mmCIF file of C-alpha atoms in Angstrom:
data_model
loop_
_atom_site.group_PDB
_atom_site.id
_atom_site.type_symbol
_atom_site.label_atom_id
_atom_site.label_comp_id
_atom_site.label_asym_id
_atom_site.label_seq_id
_atom_site.Cartn_x
_atom_site.Cartn_y
_atom_site.Cartn_z
ATOM 1 C CA MET S 1 62.435 102.809 83.471
ATOM 2 C CA PRO S 2 63.420 106.311 82.794
ATOM 3 C CA ALA S 3 65.826 107.701 80.694
ATOM 4 C CA SER S 4 68.355 108.785 83.165
ATOM 5 C CA VAL S 5 68.288 109.200 87.384
ATOM 6 C CA LYS S 6 70.288 110.683 89.410
ATOM 7 C CA LEU S 7 71.606 108.669 92.205
ATOM 8 C CA VAL S 8 73.654 109.690 95.314
ATOM 9 C CA THR S 9 75.561 107.626 97.831
ATOM 10 C CA TRP S 10 76.887 109.410 101.357
ATOM 11 C CA ASN S 11 78.141 107.746 104.189
ATOM 12 C CA VAL S 12 76.190 110.234 106.620
ATOM 13 C CA ASN S 13 77.906 109.388 109.531
ATOM 14 C CA SER S 14 74.675 109.866 111.895
ATOM 15 C CA ILE S 15 71.609 110.970 110.460
ATOM 16 C CA ARG S 16 70.638 112.918 113.319
ATOM 17 C CA GLN S 17 74.373 115.062 112.530
ATOM 18 C CA ARG S 18 73.430 115.725 109.153
ATOM 19 C CA MET S 19 70.012 116.257 108.976
ATOM 20 C CA GLU S 20 70.145 119.803 107.836
ATOM 21 C CA ARG S 21 72.877 118.857 105.504
ATOM 22 C CA LEU S 22 71.302 116.172 104.288
ATOM 23 C CA ILE S 23 67.647 118.612 103.635
ATOM 24 C CA ALA S 24 69.747 120.855 101.877
ATOM 25 C CA LEU S 25 71.330 118.409 99.523
ATOM 26 C CA LEU S 26 67.800 117.174 98.657
ATOM 27 C CA ALA S 27 67.002 120.470 98.068
ATOM 28 C CA ARG S 28 69.663 122.106 96.050
ATOM 29 C CA HIS S 29 70.330 119.007 93.602
ATOM 30 C CA ALA S 30 66.680 117.082 93.920
ATOM 31 C CA PRO S 31 68.607 113.274 93.116
ATOM 32 C CA ASP S 32 65.883 110.367 91.962
ATOM 33 C CA VAL S 33 67.367 108.005 94.634
ATOM 34 C CA VAL S 34 69.782 108.580 97.851
ATOM 35 C CA CYS S 35 71.728 105.621 99.826
ATOM 36 C CA LEU S 36 72.961 106.749 103.196
ATOM 37 C CA GLN S 37 74.833 104.524 104.784
ATOM 38 C CA GLU S 38 76.010 104.864 108.864
ATOM 39 C CA THR S 39 72.478 106.685 109.968
ATOM 40 C CA LYS S 40 73.640 105.439 113.442
ATOM 41 C CA VAL S 41 69.958 105.333 114.474
ATOM 42 C CA THR S 42 67.291 102.681 115.089
ATOM 43 C CA ASP S 43 64.480 102.488 112.837
ATOM 44 C CA ALA S 44 61.689 103.903 115.896
ATOM 45 C CA ASP S 45 64.304 107.033 115.490
ATOM 46 C CA PHE S 46 64.523 107.192 111.913
ATOM 47 C CA PRO S 47 63.387 110.534 110.190
ATOM 48 C CA ALA S 48 60.716 109.552 107.809
ATOM 49 C CA ALA S 49 58.619 112.031 108.446
ATOM 50 C CA ALA S 50 60.587 114.813 108.203
ATOM 51 C CA LEU S 51 61.941 113.152 105.249
ATOM 52 C CA ARG S 52 58.782 112.220 103.618
ATOM 53 C CA GLU S 53 57.775 116.227 104.067
ATOM 54 C CA THR S 54 61.117 116.882 101.057
ATOM 55 C CA GLY S 55 59.173 115.181 98.866
ATOM 56 C CA TYR S 56 61.215 111.242 99.708
ATOM 57 C CA ALA S 57 59.792 108.109 100.645
ATOM 58 C CA THR S 58 62.754 105.842 102.290
ATOM 59 C CA ALA S 59 63.384 102.360 102.957
ATOM 60 C CA PHE S 60 65.652 101.881 106.302
ATOM 61 C CA ALA S 61 67.735 99.283 108.388
ATOM 62 C CA GLY S 62 68.986 100.788 111.354
ATOM 63 C CA GLN S 63 71.417 99.947 114.454
ATOM 64 C CA LYS S 64 71.667 102.425 117.830
ATOM 65 C CA SER S 65 74.918 103.894 117.546
ATOM 66 C CA TYR S 66 76.310 101.808 114.782
ATOM 67 C CA ASN S 67 76.128 100.989 111.023
ATOM 68 C CA GLY S 68 72.663 101.733 109.656
ATOM 69 C CA VAL S 69 71.484 102.114 105.978
ATOM 70 C CA ALA S 70 69.047 104.123 103.878
ATOM 71 C CA ILE S 71 67.228 104.293 100.839
ATOM 72 C CA LEU S 72 65.617 107.360 99.744
ATOM 73 C CA ALA S 73 63.565 108.223 97.027
ATOM 74 C CA LYS S 74 61.234 110.364 94.963
ATOM 75 C CA SER S 75 58.887 107.606 94.276
ATOM 76 C CA GLU S 76 58.193 104.713 97.142
ATOM 77 C CA PRO S 77 60.911 102.145 97.316
ATOM 78 C CA ALA S 78 59.295 98.411 96.576
ATOM 79 C CA GLU S 79 60.478 95.508 97.263
ATOM 80 C CA VAL S 80 62.495 96.377 99.995
ATOM 81 C CA THR S 81 65.046 93.917 101.746
ATOM 82 C CA CYS S 82 67.529 93.820 103.954
ATOM 83 C CA GLY S 83 71.126 92.028 104.627
ATOM 84 C CA PHE S 84 72.011 89.090 102.307
ATOM 85 C CA ARG S 85 69.112 86.815 103.251
ATOM 86 C CA ASP S 86 71.653 84.038 103.183
ATOM 87 C CA GLY S 87 70.529 82.397 106.897
ATOM 88 C CA ALA S 88 73.770 84.019 107.703
ATOM 89 C CA ASP S 89 73.117 87.504 108.586
ATOM 90 C CA ASP S 90 74.376 88.787 111.802
ATOM 91 C CA GLY S 91 72.135 91.284 112.308
ATOM 92 C CA GLN S 92 74.690 94.269 111.491
ATOM 93 C CA ALA S 93 72.489 96.749 109.053
ATOM 94 C CA ARG S 94 74.560 97.143 106.765
ATOM 95 C CA LEU S 95 72.880 96.313 103.836
ATOM 96 C CA ILE S 96 69.248 97.270 102.257
ATOM 97 C CA ALA S 97 67.831 96.972 98.693
ATOM 98 C CA ALA S 98 64.757 98.349 96.944
ATOM 99 C CA THR S 99 63.141 98.761 93.740
ATOM 100 C CA VAL S 100 62.962 102.195 92.822
ATOM 101 C CA ALA S 101 61.758 103.814 89.454
ATOM 102 C CA GLY S 102 62.951 100.323 87.863
ATOM 103 C CA ILE S 103 65.999 100.453 89.473
ATOM 104 C CA ARG S 104 67.108 97.972 91.810
ATOM 105 C CA VAL S 105 69.133 99.835 94.008
ATOM 106 C CA VAL S 106 71.349 97.791 96.221
ATOM 107 C CA ASN S 107 73.017 99.876 98.958
ATOM 108 C CA VAL S 108 76.263 98.779 101.389
ATOM 109 C CA TYR S 109 77.829 99.927 104.069
ATOM 110 C CA VAL S 110 81.151 97.449 104.230
ATOM 111 C CA PRO S 111 82.747 97.023 107.433
ATOM 112 C CA ASN S 112 86.207 98.901 107.874
ATOM 113 C CA GLY S 113 88.341 95.996 108.759
ATOM 114 C CA GLN S 114 90.651 97.973 110.956
ATOM 115 C CA ALA S 115 93.869 96.107 111.445
ATOM 116 C CA ILE S 116 94.869 93.205 109.117
ATOM 117 C CA ASP S 117 95.350 90.871 111.965
ATOM 118 C CA SER S 118 91.704 91.539 113.662
ATOM 119 C CA ASP S 119 88.736 89.717 113.495
ATOM 120 C CA LYS S 120 87.601 92.581 112.061
ATOM 121 C CA TYR S 121 89.608 92.277 109.335
ATOM 122 C CA ARG S 122 88.417 88.841 108.666
ATOM 123 C CA TYR S 123 85.014 89.907 109.041
ATOM 124 C CA LYS S 124 85.213 92.222 106.363
ATOM 125 C CA LEU S 125 86.763 89.627 104.082
ATOM 126 C CA ALA S 126 84.484 86.579 104.978
ATOM 127 C CA TRP S 127 81.667 89.830 103.690
ATOM 128 C CA PHE S 128 82.879 90.009 100.432
ATOM 129 C CA PRO S 129 81.907 87.076 99.241
ATOM 130 C CA ALA S 130 78.495 87.051 100.653
ATOM 131 C CA LEU S 131 78.191 90.686 99.048
ATOM 132 C CA ALA S 132 78.975 88.979 95.699
ATOM 133 C CA ALA S 133 76.950 86.497 95.394
ATOM 134 C CA MET S 134 74.133 88.563 96.918
ATOM 135 C CA LEU S 135 74.710 90.562 93.749
ATOM 136 C CA ARG S 136 74.512 88.370 91.559
ATOM 137 C CA ALA S 137 71.685 86.854 92.355
ATOM 138 C CA GLU S 138 69.997 90.367 92.140
ATOM 139 C CA LEU S 139 71.449 90.705 89.046
ATOM 140 C CA ALA S 140 69.890 87.533 87.652
ATOM 141 C CA ARG S 141 66.540 88.806 88.842
ATOM 142 C CA ASN S 142 67.151 92.438 88.088
ATOM 143 C CA PRO S 143 69.152 93.405 84.816
ATOM 144 C CA ALA S 144 68.794 97.475 85.708
ATOM 145 C CA LEU S 145 70.613 97.121 89.156
ATOM 146 C CA ALA S 146 72.491 100.484 90.728
ATOM 147 C CA VAL S 147 75.216 99.123 93.322
ATOM 148 C CA LEU S 148 76.136 102.144 96.169
ATOM 149 C CA GLY S 149 77.996 102.947 99.132
ATOM 150 C CA ASP S 150 80.604 103.138 101.015
ATOM 151 C CA PHE S 151 82.786 100.097 100.082
ATOM 152 C CA ASN S 152 85.549 100.627 102.705
ATOM 153 C CA VAL S 153 88.471 100.115 100.482
ATOM 154 C CA ALA S 154 91.298 102.046 100.481
ATOM 155 C CA PRO S 155 93.904 100.409 98.119
ATOM 156 C CA ASP S 156 96.762 103.500 97.414
ATOM 157 C CA ASP S 157 97.493 106.461 100.055
ATOM 158 C CA ARG S 158 95.221 108.920 98.564
ATOM 159 C CA ASP S 159 92.222 107.066 98.772
ATOM 160 C CA VAL S 160 92.481 108.261 103.006
ATOM 161 C CA HIS S 161 92.159 111.716 104.905
ATOM 162 C CA ASP S 162 95.404 110.736 106.664
ATOM 163 C CA PRO S 163 97.870 107.919 105.126
ATOM 164 C CA ALA S 164 100.263 107.479 108.176
ATOM 165 C CA LEU S 165 97.416 107.232 110.613
ATOM 166 C CA TRP S 166 95.639 104.452 108.693
#
């Protein structure tokens, strides 16, 4: 395992819309690993070839119009898995894990939850225990574990752009 690894996480909110900025980020900061959330493309439309041209290998799980997660790395991601693998995954592309340079990298895009009385909020509350169980299992197998992503948790007004709106 390297002495240090530069990790970046970014909710790109459409990789198609942010590709130019992503390539600039890769060139300027040269991170070892980048975790992207909300890529909003199917696997067939993920720009793996363009990213390989910049020196990054990719692992991704896409979904049309919504969700989507990806791991970009200077070295080839290995042991790539998607979802919780607990038999209860619902097809939402919100979690991907891969081993990169001896580190198990887990990239999550936690559900938003919206209003406290909504089905989406109940879904989010059920999602966290499943994530915790998956991370415990990953940590038991991989003591070098990095968890990155968009956690969609805002316990304080300063955690959101517009507190009155949210």
